[in-house]
PDB file of C-alpha atoms in Angstrom:
ATOM      1  CA  MET A  46    -172.143 -32.488-107.927  1.00  0.00           C
ATOM      2  CA  ALA A  47    -169.421 -33.681-105.586  1.00  0.00           C
ATOM      3  CA  ASP A  48    -170.245 -37.512-106.290  1.00  0.00           C
ATOM      4  CA  SER A  49    -169.577 -37.075-109.783  1.00  0.00           C
ATOM      5  CA  LEU A  50    -166.344 -35.938-109.357  1.00  0.00           C
ATOM      6  CA  LEU A  51    -165.151 -38.301-107.040  1.00  0.00           C
ATOM      7  CA  PRO A  52    -164.118 -41.416-109.268  1.00  0.00           C
ATOM      8  CA  ALA A  53    -161.760 -39.395-111.066  1.00  0.00           C
ATOM      9  CA  PRO A  54    -159.393 -38.854-108.684  1.00  0.00           C
ATOM     10  CA  LEU A  55    -159.795 -42.137-107.144  1.00  0.00           C
ATOM     11  CA  TYR A  56    -159.255 -43.912-110.310  1.00  0.00           C
ATOM     12  CA  ARG A  57    -155.843 -42.193-110.333  1.00  0.00           C
ATOM     13  CA  LEU A  58    -155.165 -43.056-106.882  1.00  0.00           C
ATOM     14  CA  SER A  59    -155.494 -46.624-107.953  1.00  0.00           C
ATOM     15  CA  LEU A  60    -153.415 -46.346-110.835  1.00  0.00           C
ATOM     16  CA  ASN A  61    -150.670 -44.761-108.293  1.00  0.00           C
ATOM     17  CA  ILE A  62    -151.302 -47.827-106.208  1.00  0.00           C
ATOM     18  CA  ASN A  63    -150.724 -50.596-109.151  1.00  0.00           C
ATOM     19  CA  ALA A  64    -147.785 -48.334-110.683  1.00  0.00           C
ATOM     20  CA  ILE A  65    -146.035 -48.426-106.356  1.00  0.00           C
ATOM     21  CA  GLY A  66    -146.928 -51.821-106.212  1.00  0.00           C
ATOM     22  CA  SER A  67    -144.978 -53.030-109.657  1.00  0.00           C
ATOM     23  CA  ALA A  68    -141.866 -50.761-108.752  1.00  0.00           C
ATOM     24  CA  VAL A  69    -141.602 -52.629-105.648  1.00  0.00           C
ATOM     25  CA  GLU A  70    -142.273 -55.932-106.707  1.00  0.00           C
ATOM     26  CA  GLU A  71    -139.281 -55.440-109.268  1.00  0.00           C
ATOM     27  CA  LEU A  72    -137.441 -53.848-106.311  1.00  0.00           C
ATOM     28  CA  ALA A  73    -137.989 -57.250-104.270  1.00  0.00           C
ATOM     29  CA  ILE A  74    -136.922 -59.289-106.839  1.00  0.00           C
ATOM     30  CA  TRP A  75    -134.120 -57.715-107.511  1.00  0.00           C
ATOM     31  CA  VAL A  76    -133.263 -57.955-103.663  1.00  0.00           C
ATOM     32  CA  GLU A  77    -134.192 -61.849-103.523  1.00  0.00           C
ATOM     33  CA  GLN A  78    -131.969 -62.229-106.493  1.00  0.00           C
ATOM     34  CA  ARG A  79    -129.299 -61.102-103.888  1.00  0.00           C
ATOM     35  CA  GLY A  80    -130.037 -63.484-101.495  1.00  0.00           C
ATOM     36  CA  SER A  81    -132.307 -61.544 -98.782  1.00  0.00           C
ATOM     37  CA  THR A  82    -135.171 -63.843 -99.010  1.00  0.00           C
ATOM     38  CA  GLU A  83    -136.206 -62.491 -95.652  1.00  0.00           C
ATOM     39  CA  THR A  84    -136.787 -58.815 -97.060  1.00  0.00           C
ATOM     40  CA  SER A  85    -138.285 -59.903-100.520  1.00  0.00           C
ATOM     41  CA  ASP A  86    -140.890 -61.838 -97.984  1.00  0.00           C
ATOM     42  CA  ALA A  87    -141.224 -58.807 -95.904  1.00  0.00           C
ATOM     43  CA  VAL A  88    -142.055 -56.839 -99.042  1.00  0.00           C
ATOM     44  CA  LYS A  89    -144.379 -59.483-100.497  1.00  0.00           C
ATOM     45  CA  LEU A  90    -146.670 -59.222 -97.347  1.00  0.00           C
ATOM     46  CA  HIS A  91    -147.113 -55.583 -98.225  1.00  0.00           C
ATOM     47  CA  LEU A  92    -147.578 -55.972-102.195  1.00  0.00           C
ATOM     48  CA  GLU A  93    -150.869 -58.551-100.957  1.00  0.00           C
ATOM     49  CA  THR A  94    -152.079 -55.355 -98.810  1.00  0.00           C
ATOM     50  CA  LEU A  95    -151.453 -52.935-102.168  1.00  0.00           C
ATOM     51  CA  ILE A  96    -153.556 -55.357-104.610  1.00  0.00           C
ATOM     52  CA  GLU A  97    -156.343 -56.045-102.113  1.00  0.00           C
ATOM     53  CA  ASN A  98    -156.431 -52.328-101.843  1.00  0.00           C
ATOM     54  CA  ALA A  99    -156.159 -51.486-105.581  1.00  0.00           C
ATOM     55  CA  GLU A 100    -159.083 -54.283-105.452  1.00  0.00           C
ATOM     56  CA  PHE A 101    -161.051 -52.768-103.315  1.00  0.00           C
ATOM     57  CA  ILE A 102    -160.580 -48.833-104.991  1.00  0.00           C
ATOM     58  CA  SER A 103    -161.579 -50.663-108.081  1.00  0.00           C
ATOM     59  CA  GLU A 104    -164.638 -52.403-106.753  1.00  0.00           C
ATOM     60  CA  ALA A 105    -166.027 -49.337-104.653  1.00  0.00           C
ATOM     61  CA  LEU A 106    -165.075 -47.399-107.953  1.00  0.00           C
ATOM     62  CA  VAL A 107    -168.128 -49.247-110.227  1.00  0.00           C
ATOM     63  CA  GLU A 108    -171.376 -47.937-108.292  1.00  0.00           C
ATOM     64  CA  PRO A 109    -170.409 -44.345-108.416  1.00  0.00           C
ATOM     65  CA  ILE A 110    -169.550 -44.329-112.123  1.00  0.00           C
ATOM     66  CA  ALA A 111    -172.331 -46.568-112.770  1.00  0.00           C
ATOM     67  CA  ARG A 112    -174.633 -43.859-110.916  1.00  0.00           C
ATOM     68  CA  GLU A 113    -173.173 -41.233-113.632  1.00  0.00           C
ATOM     69  CA  GLU A 114    -173.421 -43.513-116.448  1.00  0.00           C
ATOM     70  CA  GLU A 115    -177.164 -42.103-116.834  1.00  0.00           C
ATOM     71  CA  ILE A 116    -175.595 -38.676-117.521  1.00  0.00           C
ATOM     72  CA  ALA A 117    -172.051 -39.285-119.200  1.00  0.00           C
ATOM     73  CA  LYS A 118    -172.508 -42.799-120.474  1.00  0.00           C
ATOM     74  CA  PRO A 119    -169.588 -42.881-122.941  1.00  0.00           C
ATOM     75  CA  ARG A 120    -167.232 -41.651-120.584  1.00  0.00           C
ATOM     76  CA  CYS A 121    -168.451 -43.846-117.524  1.00  0.00           C
ATOM     77  CA  GLY A 122    -168.353 -47.070-119.956  1.00  0.00           C
ATOM     78  CA  LEU A 123    -164.940 -46.277-121.188  1.00  0.00           C
ATOM     79  CA  LEU A 124    -163.923 -45.800-117.364  1.00  0.00           C
ATOM     80  CA  LEU A 125    -165.501 -49.054-116.651  1.00  0.00           C
ATOM     81  CA  LEU A 126    -163.646 -50.759-119.344  1.00  0.00           C
ATOM     82  CA  VAL A 127    -160.148 -48.901-118.192  1.00  0.00           C
ATOM     83  CA  LEU A 128    -160.882 -50.518-114.518  1.00  0.00           C
ATOM     84  CA  HIS A 129    -161.609 -53.402-115.504  1.00  0.00           C
ATOM     85  CA  ASN A 130    -158.353 -53.901-117.435  1.00  0.00           C
ATOM     86  CA  VAL A 131    -156.208 -52.342-114.695  1.00  0.00           C
ATOM     87  CA  GLU A 132    -157.454 -55.048-112.154  1.00  0.00           C
ATOM     88  CA  LYS A 133    -156.886 -57.750-114.893  1.00  0.00           C
ATOM     89  CA  VAL A 134    -152.923 -56.381-114.834  1.00  0.00           C
ATOM     90  CA  LEU A 135    -152.941 -56.324-111.501  1.00  0.00           C
ATOM     91  CA  CYS A 136    -154.218 -59.926-111.164  1.00  0.00           C
ATOM     92  CA  ARG A 137    -151.456 -60.715-113.726  1.00  0.00           C
ATOM     93  CA  LEU A 138    -148.737 -58.884-111.794  1.00  0.00           C
ATOM     94  CA  HIS A 139    -149.541 -61.047-108.790  1.00  0.00           C
ATOM     95  CA  ALA A 140    -149.785 -64.099-110.597  1.00  0.00           C
ATOM     96  CA  GLN A 141    -146.118 -63.491-111.842  1.00  0.00           C
ATOM     97  CA  TRP A 142    -145.204 -62.089-108.143  1.00  0.00           C
ATOM     98  CA  GLN A 143    -146.154 -65.752-107.136  1.00  0.00           C
ATOM     99  CA  ARG A 144    -144.296 -67.685-109.526  1.00  0.00           C
ATOM    100  CA  ARG A 145    -140.887 -65.679-109.136  1.00  0.00           C
ATOM    101  CA  VAL A 146    -141.166 -65.912-105.494  1.00  0.00           C
ATOM    102  CA  LEU A 147    -142.541 -69.172-104.275  1.00  0.00           C
ATOM    103  CA  PRO A 148    -140.771 -72.478-105.175  1.00  0.00           C
ATOM    104  CA  LEU A 149    -142.729 -74.903-108.131  1.00  0.00           C
TER     105      LEU A 149
END
């Protein structure tokens, strides 16, 4: 029973990580535009940690959700789809960050 309650809060945690990462990314871009590239580079390193952890959480949620799928198939299928979309958004944000921070 406790296992079935775990994916929902972890999913919310994953969403929070994504939101924090996006907010910090915007602040880092703002800082970089004002000339503080050292600070921006430091923030970039921390953002990479957020991204890695969000990816890990998303991947870790797949198995418990899949186990629940036999019990609540429609809900879990939707949750897997949402997690997949969150991961795609996170990857897109990371790519945008790379384009803004790294010179071409």
